[in-house]
PDB file of C-alpha atoms in Angstrom:
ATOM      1  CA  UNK A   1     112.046 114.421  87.189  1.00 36.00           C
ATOM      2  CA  UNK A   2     109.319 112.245  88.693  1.00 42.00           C
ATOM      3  CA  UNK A   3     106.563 114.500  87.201  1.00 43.00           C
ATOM      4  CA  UNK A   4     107.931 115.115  83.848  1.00 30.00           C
ATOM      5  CA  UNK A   5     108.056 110.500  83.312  1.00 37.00           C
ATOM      6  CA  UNK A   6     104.825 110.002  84.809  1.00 41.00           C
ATOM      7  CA  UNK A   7     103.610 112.557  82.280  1.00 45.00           C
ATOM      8  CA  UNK A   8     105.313 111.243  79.246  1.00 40.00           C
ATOM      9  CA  UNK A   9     103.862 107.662  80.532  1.00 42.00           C
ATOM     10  CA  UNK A  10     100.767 108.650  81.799  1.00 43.00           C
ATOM     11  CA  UNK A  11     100.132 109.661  77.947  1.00 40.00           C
ATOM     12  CA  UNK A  12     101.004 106.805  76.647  1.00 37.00           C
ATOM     13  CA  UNK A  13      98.853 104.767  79.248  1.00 41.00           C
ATOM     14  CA  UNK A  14      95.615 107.030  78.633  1.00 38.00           C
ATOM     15  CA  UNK A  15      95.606 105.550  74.932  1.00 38.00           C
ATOM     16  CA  UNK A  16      95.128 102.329  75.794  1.00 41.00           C
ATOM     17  CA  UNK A  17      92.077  99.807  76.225  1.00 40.00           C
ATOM     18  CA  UNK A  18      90.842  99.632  79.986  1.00 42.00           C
ATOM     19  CA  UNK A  19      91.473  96.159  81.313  1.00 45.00           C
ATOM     20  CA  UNK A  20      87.749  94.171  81.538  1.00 51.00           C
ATOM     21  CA  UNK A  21      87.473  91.228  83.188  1.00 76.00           C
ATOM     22  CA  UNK A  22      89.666  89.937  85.666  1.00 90.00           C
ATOM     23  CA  UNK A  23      93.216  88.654  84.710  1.00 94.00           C
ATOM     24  CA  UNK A  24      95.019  85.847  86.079  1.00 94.00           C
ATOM     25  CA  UNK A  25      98.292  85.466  87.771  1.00 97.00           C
ATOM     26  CA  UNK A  26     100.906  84.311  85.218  1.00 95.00           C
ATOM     27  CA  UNK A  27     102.178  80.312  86.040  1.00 96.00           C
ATOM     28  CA  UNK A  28     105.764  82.045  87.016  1.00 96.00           C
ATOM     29  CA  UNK A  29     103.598  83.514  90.166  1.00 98.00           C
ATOM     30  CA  UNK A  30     104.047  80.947  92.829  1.00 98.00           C
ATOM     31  CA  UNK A  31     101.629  80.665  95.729  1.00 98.00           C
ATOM     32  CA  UNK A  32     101.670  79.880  99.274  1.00 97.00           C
ATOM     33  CA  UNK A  33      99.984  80.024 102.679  1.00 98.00           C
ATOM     34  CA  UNK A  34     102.160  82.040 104.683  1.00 98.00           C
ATOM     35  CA  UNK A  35     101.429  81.477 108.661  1.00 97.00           C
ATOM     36  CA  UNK A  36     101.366  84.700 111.024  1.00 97.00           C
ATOM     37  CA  UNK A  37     100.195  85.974 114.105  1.00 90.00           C
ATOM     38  CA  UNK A  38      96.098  84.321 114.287  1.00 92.00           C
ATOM     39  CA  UNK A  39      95.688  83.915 110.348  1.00 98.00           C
ATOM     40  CA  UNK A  40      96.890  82.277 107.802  1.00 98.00           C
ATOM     41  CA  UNK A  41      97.849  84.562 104.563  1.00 98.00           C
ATOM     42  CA  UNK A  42      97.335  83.368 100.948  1.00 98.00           C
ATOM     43  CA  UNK A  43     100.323  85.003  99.165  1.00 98.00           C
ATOM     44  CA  UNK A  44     101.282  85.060  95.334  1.00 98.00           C
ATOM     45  CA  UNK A  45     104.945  86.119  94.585  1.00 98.00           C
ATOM     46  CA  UNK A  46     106.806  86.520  91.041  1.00 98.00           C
ATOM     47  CA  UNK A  47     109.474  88.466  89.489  1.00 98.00           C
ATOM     48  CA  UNK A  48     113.318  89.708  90.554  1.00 97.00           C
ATOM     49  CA  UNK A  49     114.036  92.665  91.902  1.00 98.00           C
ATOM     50  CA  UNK A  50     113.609  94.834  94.821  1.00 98.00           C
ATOM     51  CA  UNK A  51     110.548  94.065  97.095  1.00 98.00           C
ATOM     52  CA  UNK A  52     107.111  95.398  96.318  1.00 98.00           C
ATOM     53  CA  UNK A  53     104.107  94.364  98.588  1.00 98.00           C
ATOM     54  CA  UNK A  54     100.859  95.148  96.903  1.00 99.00           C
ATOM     55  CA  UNK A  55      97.819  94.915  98.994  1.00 99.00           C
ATOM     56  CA  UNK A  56      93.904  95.238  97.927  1.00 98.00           C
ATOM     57  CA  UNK A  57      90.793  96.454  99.473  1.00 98.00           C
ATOM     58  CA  UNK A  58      87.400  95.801 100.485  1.00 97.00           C
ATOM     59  CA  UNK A  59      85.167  94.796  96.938  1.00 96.00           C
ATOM     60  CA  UNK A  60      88.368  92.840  95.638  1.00 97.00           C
ATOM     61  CA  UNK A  61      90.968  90.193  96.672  1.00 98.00           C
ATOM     62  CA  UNK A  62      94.607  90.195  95.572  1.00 98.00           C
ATOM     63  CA  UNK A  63      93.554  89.316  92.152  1.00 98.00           C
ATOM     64  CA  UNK A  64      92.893  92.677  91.180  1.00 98.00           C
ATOM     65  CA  UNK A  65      96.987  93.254  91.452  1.00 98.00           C
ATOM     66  CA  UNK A  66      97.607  90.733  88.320  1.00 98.00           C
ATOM     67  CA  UNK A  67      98.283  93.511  85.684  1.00 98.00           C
ATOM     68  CA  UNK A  68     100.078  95.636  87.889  1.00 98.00           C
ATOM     69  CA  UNK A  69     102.142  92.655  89.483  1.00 98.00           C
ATOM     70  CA  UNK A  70     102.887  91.546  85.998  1.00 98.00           C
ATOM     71  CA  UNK A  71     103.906  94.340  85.141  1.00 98.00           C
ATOM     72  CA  UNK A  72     106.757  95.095  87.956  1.00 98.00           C
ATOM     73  CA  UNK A  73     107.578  91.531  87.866  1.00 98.00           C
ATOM     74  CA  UNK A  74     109.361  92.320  85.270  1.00 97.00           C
ATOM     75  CA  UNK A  75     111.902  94.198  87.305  1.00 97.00           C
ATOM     76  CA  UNK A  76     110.578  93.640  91.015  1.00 98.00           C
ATOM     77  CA  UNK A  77     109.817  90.926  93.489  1.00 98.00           C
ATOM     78  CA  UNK A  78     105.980  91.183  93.556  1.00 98.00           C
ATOM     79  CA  UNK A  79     104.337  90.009  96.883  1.00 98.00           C
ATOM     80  CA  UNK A  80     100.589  90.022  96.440  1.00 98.00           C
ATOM     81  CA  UNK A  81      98.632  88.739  99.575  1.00 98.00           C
ATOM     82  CA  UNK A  82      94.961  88.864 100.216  1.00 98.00           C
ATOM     83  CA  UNK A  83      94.414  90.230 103.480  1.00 98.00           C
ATOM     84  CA  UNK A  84      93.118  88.497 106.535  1.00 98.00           C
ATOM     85  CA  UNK A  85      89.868  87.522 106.301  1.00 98.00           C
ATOM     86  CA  UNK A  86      89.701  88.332 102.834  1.00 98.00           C
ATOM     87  CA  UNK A  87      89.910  86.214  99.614  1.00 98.00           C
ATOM     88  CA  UNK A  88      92.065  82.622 100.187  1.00 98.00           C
ATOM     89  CA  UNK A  89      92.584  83.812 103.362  1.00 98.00           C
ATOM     90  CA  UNK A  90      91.776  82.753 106.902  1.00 98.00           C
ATOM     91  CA  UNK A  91      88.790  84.021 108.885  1.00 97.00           C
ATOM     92  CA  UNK A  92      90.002  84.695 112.390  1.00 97.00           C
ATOM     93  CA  UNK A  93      87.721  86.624 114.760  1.00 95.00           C
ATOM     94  CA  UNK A  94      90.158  89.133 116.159  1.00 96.00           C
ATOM     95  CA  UNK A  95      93.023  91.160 114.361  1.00 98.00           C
ATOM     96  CA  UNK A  96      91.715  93.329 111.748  1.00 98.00           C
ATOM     97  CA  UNK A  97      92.750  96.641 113.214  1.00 98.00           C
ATOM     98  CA  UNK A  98      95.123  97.928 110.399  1.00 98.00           C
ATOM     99  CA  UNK A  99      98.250  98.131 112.850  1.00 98.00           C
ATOM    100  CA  UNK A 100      97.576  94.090 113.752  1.00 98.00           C
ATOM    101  CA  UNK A 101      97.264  93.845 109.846  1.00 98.00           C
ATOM    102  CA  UNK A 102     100.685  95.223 109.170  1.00 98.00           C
ATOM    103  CA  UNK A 103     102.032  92.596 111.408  1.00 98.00           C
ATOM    104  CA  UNK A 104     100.863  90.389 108.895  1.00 98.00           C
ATOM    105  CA  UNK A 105     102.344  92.197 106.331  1.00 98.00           C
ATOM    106  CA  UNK A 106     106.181  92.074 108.000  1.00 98.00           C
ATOM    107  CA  UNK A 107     105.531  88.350 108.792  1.00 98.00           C
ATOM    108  CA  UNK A 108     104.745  87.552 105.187  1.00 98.00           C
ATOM    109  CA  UNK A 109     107.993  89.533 104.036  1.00 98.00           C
ATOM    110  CA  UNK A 110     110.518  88.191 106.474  1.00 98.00           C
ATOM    111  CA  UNK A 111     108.983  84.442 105.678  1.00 98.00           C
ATOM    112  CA  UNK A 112     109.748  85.112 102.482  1.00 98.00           C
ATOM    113  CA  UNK A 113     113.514  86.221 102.986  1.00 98.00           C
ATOM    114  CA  UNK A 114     112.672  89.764 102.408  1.00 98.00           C
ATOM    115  CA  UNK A 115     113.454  92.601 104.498  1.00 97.00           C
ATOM    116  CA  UNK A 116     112.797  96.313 103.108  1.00 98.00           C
ATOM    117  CA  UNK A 117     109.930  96.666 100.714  1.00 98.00           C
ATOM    118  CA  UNK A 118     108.167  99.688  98.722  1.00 98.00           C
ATOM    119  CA  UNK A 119     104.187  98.776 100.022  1.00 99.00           C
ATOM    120  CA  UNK A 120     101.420  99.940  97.589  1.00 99.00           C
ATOM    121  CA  UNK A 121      97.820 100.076  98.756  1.00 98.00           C
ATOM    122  CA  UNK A 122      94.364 100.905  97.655  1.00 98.00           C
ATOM    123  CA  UNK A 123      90.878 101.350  99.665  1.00 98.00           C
ATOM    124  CA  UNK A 124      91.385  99.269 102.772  1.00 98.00           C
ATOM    125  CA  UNK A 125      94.803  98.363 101.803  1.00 98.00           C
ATOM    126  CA  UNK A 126      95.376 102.055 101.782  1.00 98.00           C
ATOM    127  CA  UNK A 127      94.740 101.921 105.583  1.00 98.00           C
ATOM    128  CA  UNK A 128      96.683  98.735 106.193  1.00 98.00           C
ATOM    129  CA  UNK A 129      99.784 100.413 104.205  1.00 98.00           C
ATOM    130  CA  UNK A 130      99.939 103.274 106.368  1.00 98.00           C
ATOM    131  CA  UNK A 131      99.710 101.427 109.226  1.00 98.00           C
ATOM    132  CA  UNK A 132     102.787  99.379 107.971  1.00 98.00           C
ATOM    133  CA  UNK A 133     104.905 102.545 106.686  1.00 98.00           C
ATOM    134  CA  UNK A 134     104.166 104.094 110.484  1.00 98.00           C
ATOM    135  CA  UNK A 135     105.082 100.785 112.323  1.00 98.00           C
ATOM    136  CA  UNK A 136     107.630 100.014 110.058  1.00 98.00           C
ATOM    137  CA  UNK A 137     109.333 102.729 108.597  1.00 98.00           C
ATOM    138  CA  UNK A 138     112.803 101.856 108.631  1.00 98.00           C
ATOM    139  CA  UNK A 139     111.729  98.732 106.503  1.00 98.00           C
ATOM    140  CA  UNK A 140     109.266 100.758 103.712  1.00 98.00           C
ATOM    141  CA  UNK A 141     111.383 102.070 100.669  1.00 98.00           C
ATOM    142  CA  UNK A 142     108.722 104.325  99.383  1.00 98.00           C
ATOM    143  CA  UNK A 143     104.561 104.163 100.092  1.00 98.00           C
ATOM    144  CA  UNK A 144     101.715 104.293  97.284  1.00 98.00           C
ATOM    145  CA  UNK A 145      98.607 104.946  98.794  1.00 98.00           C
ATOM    146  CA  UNK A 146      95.314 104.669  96.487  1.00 98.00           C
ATOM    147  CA  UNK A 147      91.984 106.773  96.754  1.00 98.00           C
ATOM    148  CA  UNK A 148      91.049 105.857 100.157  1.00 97.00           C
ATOM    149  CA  UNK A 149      91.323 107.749 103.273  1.00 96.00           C
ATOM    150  CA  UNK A 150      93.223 107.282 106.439  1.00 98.00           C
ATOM    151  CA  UNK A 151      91.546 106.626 109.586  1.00 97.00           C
ATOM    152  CA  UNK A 152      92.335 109.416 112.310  1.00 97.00           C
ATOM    153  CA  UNK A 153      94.641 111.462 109.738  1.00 98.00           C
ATOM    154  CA  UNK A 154      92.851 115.538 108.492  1.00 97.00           C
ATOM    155  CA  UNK A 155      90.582 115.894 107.332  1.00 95.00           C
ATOM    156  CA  UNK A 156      88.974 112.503 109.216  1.00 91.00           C
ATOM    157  CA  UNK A 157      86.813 114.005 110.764  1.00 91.00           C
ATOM    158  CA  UNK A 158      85.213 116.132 107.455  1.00 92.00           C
ATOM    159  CA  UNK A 159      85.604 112.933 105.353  1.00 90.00           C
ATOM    160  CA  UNK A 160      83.836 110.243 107.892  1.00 85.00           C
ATOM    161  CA  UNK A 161      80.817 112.558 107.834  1.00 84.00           C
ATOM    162  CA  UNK A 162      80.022 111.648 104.104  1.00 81.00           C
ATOM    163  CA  UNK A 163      77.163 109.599 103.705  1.00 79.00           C
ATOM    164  CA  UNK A 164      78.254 107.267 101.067  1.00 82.00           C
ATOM    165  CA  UNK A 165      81.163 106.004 103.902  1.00 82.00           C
ATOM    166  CA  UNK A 166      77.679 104.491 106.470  1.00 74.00           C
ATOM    167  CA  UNK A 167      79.241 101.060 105.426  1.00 82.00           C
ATOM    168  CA  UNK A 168      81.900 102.325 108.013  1.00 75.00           C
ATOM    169  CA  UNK A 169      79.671 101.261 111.309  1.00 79.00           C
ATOM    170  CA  UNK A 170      77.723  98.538 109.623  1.00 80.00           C
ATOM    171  CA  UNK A 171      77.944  94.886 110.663  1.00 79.00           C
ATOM    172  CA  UNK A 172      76.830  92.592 113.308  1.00 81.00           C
ATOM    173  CA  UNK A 173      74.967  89.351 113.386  1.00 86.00           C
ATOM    174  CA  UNK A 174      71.878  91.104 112.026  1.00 89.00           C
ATOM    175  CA  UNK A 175      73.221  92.829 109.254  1.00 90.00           C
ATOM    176  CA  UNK A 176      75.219  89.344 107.886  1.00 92.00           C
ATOM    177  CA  UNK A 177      71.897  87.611 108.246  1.00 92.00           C
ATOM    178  CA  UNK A 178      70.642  90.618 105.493  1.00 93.00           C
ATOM    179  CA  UNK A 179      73.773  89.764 103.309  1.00 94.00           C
ATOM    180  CA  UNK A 180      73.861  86.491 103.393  1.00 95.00           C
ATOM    181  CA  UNK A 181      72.895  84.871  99.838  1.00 96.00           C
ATOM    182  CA  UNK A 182      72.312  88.719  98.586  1.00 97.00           C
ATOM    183  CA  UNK A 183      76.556  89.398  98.801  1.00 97.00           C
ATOM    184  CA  UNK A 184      76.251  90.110  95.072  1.00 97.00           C
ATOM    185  CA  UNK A 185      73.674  92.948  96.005  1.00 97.00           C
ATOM    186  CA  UNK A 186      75.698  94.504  98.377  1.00 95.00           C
ATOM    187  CA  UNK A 187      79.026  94.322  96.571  1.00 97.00           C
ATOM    188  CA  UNK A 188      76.886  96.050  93.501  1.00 98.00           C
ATOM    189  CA  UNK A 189      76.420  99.131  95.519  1.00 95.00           C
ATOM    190  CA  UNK A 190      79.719  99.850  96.225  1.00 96.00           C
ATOM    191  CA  UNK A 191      80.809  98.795  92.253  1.00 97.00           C
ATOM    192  CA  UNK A 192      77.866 101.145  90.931  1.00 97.00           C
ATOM    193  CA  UNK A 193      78.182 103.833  93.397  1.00 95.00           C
ATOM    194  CA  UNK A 194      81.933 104.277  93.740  1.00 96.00           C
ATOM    195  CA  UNK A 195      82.735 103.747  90.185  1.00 97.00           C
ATOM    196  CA  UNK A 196      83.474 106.744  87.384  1.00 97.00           C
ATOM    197  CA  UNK A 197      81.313 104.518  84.916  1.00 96.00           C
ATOM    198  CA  UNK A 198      80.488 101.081  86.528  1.00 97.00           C
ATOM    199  CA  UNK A 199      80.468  99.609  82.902  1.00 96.00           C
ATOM    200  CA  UNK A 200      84.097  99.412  83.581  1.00 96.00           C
ATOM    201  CA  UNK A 201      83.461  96.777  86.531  1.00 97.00           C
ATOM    202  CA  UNK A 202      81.900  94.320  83.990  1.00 96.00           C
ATOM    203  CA  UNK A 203      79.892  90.973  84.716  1.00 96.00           C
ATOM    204  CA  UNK A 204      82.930  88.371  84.705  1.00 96.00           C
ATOM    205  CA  UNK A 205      84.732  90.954  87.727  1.00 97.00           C
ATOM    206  CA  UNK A 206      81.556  91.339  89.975  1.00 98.00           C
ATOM    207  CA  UNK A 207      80.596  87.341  89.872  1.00 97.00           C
ATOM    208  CA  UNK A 208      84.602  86.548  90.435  1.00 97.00           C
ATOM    209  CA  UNK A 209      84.418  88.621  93.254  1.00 98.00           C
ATOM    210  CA  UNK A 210      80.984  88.061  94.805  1.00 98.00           C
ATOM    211  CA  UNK A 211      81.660  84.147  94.699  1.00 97.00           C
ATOM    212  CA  UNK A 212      85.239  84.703  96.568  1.00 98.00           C
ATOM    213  CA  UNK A 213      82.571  87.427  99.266  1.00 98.00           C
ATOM    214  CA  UNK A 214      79.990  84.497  99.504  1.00 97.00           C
ATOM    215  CA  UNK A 215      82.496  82.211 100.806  1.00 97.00           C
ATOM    216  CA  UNK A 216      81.995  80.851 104.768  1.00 96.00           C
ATOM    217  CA  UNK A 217      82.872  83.549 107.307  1.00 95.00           C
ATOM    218  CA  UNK A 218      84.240  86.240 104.602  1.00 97.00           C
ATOM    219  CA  UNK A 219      81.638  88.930 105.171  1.00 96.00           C
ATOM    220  CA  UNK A 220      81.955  88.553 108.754  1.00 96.00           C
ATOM    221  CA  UNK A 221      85.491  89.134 108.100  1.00 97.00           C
ATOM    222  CA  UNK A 222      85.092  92.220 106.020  1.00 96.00           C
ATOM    223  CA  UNK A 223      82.468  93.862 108.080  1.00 95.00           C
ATOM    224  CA  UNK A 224      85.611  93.934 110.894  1.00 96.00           C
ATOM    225  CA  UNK A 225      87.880  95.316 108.936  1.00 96.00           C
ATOM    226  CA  UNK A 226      85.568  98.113 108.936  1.00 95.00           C
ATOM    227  CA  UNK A 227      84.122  98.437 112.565  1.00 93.00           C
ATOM    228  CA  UNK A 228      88.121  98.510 113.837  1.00 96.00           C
ATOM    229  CA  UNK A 229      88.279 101.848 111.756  1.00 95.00           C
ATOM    230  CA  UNK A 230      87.547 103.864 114.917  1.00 94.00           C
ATOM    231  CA  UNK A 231      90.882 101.776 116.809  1.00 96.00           C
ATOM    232  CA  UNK A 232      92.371 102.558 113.637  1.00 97.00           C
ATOM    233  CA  UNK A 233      91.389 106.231 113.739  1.00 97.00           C
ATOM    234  CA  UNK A 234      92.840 106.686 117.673  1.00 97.00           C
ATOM    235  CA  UNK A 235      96.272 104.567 116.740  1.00 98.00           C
ATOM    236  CA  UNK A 236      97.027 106.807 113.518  1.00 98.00           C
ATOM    237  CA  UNK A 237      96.351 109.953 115.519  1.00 97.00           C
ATOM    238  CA  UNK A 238      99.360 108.490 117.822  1.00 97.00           C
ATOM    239  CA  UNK A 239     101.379 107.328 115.114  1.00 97.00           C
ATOM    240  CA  UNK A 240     100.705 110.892 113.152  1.00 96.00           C
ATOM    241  CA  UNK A 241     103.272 112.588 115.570  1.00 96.00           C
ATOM    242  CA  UNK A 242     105.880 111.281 113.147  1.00 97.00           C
ATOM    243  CA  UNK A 243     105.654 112.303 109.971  1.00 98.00           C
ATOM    244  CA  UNK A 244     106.548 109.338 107.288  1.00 98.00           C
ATOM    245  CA  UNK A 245     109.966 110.299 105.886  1.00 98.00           C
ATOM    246  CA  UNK A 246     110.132 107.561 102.803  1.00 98.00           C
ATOM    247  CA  UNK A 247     108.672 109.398  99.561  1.00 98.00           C
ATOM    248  CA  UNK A 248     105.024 108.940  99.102  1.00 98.00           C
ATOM    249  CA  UNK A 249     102.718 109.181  95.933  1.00 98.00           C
ATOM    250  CA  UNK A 250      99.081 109.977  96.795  1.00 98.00           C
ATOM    251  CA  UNK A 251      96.753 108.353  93.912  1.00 98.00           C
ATOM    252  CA  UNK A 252      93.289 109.567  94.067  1.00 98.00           C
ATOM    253  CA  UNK A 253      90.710 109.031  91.181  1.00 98.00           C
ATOM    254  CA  UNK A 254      89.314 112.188  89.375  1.00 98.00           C
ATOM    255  CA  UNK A 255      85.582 110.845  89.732  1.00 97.00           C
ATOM    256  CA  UNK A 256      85.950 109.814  93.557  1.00 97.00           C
ATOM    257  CA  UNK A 257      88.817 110.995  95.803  1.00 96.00           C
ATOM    258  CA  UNK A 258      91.042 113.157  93.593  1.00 97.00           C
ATOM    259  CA  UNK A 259      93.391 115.300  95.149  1.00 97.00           C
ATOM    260  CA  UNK A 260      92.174 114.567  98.475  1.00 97.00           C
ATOM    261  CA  UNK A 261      94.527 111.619  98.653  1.00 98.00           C
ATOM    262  CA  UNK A 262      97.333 113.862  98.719  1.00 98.00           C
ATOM    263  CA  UNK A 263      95.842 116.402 100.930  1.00 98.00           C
ATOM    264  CA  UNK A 264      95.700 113.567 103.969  1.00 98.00           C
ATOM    265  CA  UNK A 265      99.509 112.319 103.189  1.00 98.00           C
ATOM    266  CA  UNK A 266     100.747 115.572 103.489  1.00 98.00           C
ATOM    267  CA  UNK A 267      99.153 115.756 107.599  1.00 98.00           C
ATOM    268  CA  UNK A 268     101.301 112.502 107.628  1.00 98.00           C
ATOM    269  CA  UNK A 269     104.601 112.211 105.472  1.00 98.00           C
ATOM    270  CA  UNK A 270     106.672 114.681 104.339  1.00 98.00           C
ATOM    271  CA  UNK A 271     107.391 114.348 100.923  1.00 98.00           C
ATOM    272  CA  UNK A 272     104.350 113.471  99.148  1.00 98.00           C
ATOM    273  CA  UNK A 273     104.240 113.414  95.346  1.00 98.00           C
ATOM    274  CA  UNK A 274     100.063 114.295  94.125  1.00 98.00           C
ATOM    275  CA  UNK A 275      98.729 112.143  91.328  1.00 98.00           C
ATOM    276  CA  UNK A 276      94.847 112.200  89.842  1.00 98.00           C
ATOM    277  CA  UNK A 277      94.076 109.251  87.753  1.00 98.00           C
ATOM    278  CA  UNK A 278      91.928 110.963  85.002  1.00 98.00           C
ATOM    279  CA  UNK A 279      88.158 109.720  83.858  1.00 96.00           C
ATOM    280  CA  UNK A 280      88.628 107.264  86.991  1.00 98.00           C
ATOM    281  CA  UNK A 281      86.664 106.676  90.282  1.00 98.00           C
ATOM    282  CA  UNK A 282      87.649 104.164  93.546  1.00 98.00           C
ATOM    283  CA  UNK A 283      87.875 101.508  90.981  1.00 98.00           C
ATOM    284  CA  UNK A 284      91.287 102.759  90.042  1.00 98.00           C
ATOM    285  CA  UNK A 285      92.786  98.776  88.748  1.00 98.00           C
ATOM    286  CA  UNK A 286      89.314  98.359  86.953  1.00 97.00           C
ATOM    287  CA  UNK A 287      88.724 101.872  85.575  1.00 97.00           C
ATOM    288  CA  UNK A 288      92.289 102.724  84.711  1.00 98.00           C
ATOM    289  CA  UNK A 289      94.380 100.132  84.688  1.00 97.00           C
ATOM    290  CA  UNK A 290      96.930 101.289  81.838  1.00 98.00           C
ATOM    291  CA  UNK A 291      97.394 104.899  83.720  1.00 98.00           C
ATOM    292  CA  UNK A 292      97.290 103.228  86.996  1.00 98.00           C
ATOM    293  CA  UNK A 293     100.456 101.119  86.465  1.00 98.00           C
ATOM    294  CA  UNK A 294     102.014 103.740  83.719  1.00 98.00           C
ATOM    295  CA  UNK A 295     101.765 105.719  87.784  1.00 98.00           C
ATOM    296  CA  UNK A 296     103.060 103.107  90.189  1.00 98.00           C
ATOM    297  CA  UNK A 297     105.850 102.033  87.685  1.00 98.00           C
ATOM    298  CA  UNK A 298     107.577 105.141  87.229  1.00 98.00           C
ATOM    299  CA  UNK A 299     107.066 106.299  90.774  1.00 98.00           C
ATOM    300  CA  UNK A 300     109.070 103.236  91.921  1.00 98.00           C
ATOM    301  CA  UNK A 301     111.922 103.533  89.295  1.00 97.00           C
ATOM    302  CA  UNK A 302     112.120 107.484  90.551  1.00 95.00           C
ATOM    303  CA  UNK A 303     115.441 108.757  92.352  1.00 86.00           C
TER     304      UNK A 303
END
């Protein structure tokens, strides 16, 4: 049944306008500092419903949710934070293994009064999502999981060896001394390089988002959450010897990770729905924003 909706709405979705620059959180989103284990979380939340927990990657903050949160508001309580370190959030120095950051994730629910959740997650957030579903699993209703891969989880060890992922080991005091002031520059490459057709990441998105990267302490912060991948990588091994039972739907672009994304979930869940977002790369929010949510929508309304 799943497959037959997301086709009747994926068609729908592919006729309309990609979304351009980025779009704000409606006033009916409330927002709120949310205190947790060594950071503080910035966390939007709108709508009624059962709990969905959307969380962003490196390149973007929790804005790049609005549309989709929006969207499920309608019909959902919509918890959008920006990860620590990232965005509104604190800077600690420690805690940006993906296991520590799904701490974060059930602190920010249970502060909020909620308990089970369905937990959606692209790039980064893919890996923090995971983390969460393996930690927590009794707790995660169902698991999106967006053209990224999953540290320690087949084919790792293929995948890691791609030269477009060197951002993976780079950091350290030298290499935020050649960021700093030139965050736009950096942030380009990844928008340019990772993109189906980086038109799609226009002006107005890469200054919103380089001004929120040039902020004190946030590329320190981001350049962790990449150098814990390897703890990350040893953990999900572990955590692998128990396959995810909650259904799954593995998003991958067409233009970047494809069908790939469902290839790792399988090696770690056991029912795993495939999905490739047509004419999109990484940038799946910014590239393909209609088919994107036409996607998560009617995976979480699915029996």
């Amino acid at each position: 049944m799943f497959r037959i909706v997301i086709g009747a709405l994926g068609a729908f979705a592919m006729a309309l306008p990609a979304m351009a620059q980025v779009q704000r959180f409606p006033a009916s989103f409330r927002t709120q500092d949310v205190q947790t284990n060594g950071a503080t979380i910035h966390v939007r939340v709108g709508g009624q419903g059962p709990a969905v927990m959307l969380l962003h990657g490196f390149g973007d903050t929790g804005d790049m949710w609005a549309p989709l949160a929006v969207d499920l508001a309608r019909d959902h309580t919509v918890v959008v934070p920006d990860l620590r370190g990232m965005g509104l959030s604190s800077h600690p120095e420690g805690g940006y293994d993906k296991r520590t950051q799904a701490g974060d994730v059930r602190s920010v629910l249970t502060q909020l009064g909620l308990d089970h959740a369905a937990i959606v997650g692209h790039d980064i957030g893919t890996m923090v999502a995971y983390a969460y579903a393996a930690r927590y699993p009794d707790k995660t209703e169902k698991l999106v999981v967006m053209d990224a891969p999953v540290p320690g989880i087949p084919p790792w060890d293929q995948i890691v060896r791609s030269p477009l992922l060197w951002h993976f080991d780079f950091g350290g005091p030298e290499m935020e001394r050649l960021v700093a002031g030139r965050e736009r520059i950096y942030l380009d490459r990844f928008w340019n390089e990772f993109a189906g057709d980086p038109s799609k990441i226009d002006e107005a998105t890469r200054e919103h988002y380089a001004k929120l990267y040039a902020l004190p302490g946030a590329m320190h912060s981001a350049f962790a959450q990449f150098r814990s991948i390897r703890q990350d990588a040893e953990e999900n091994v572990a955590s692998m010897a128990t396959k995810l039972t909650m259904p799954v739907l593995a998003v991958g672009g067409e233009k970047s990770f494809g069908a790939n994304e469902a290839v790792v979930m399988r090696n770690a869940a056991i029912t795993v729905t495939e999905l490739v977002i047509p004419n999109s790369g990484h940038w799946l929010m910014e590239e393909e924003p209609a088919a994107t949510i036409a996607a998560v929508r009617a995976f979480l309304l699915s029996k």
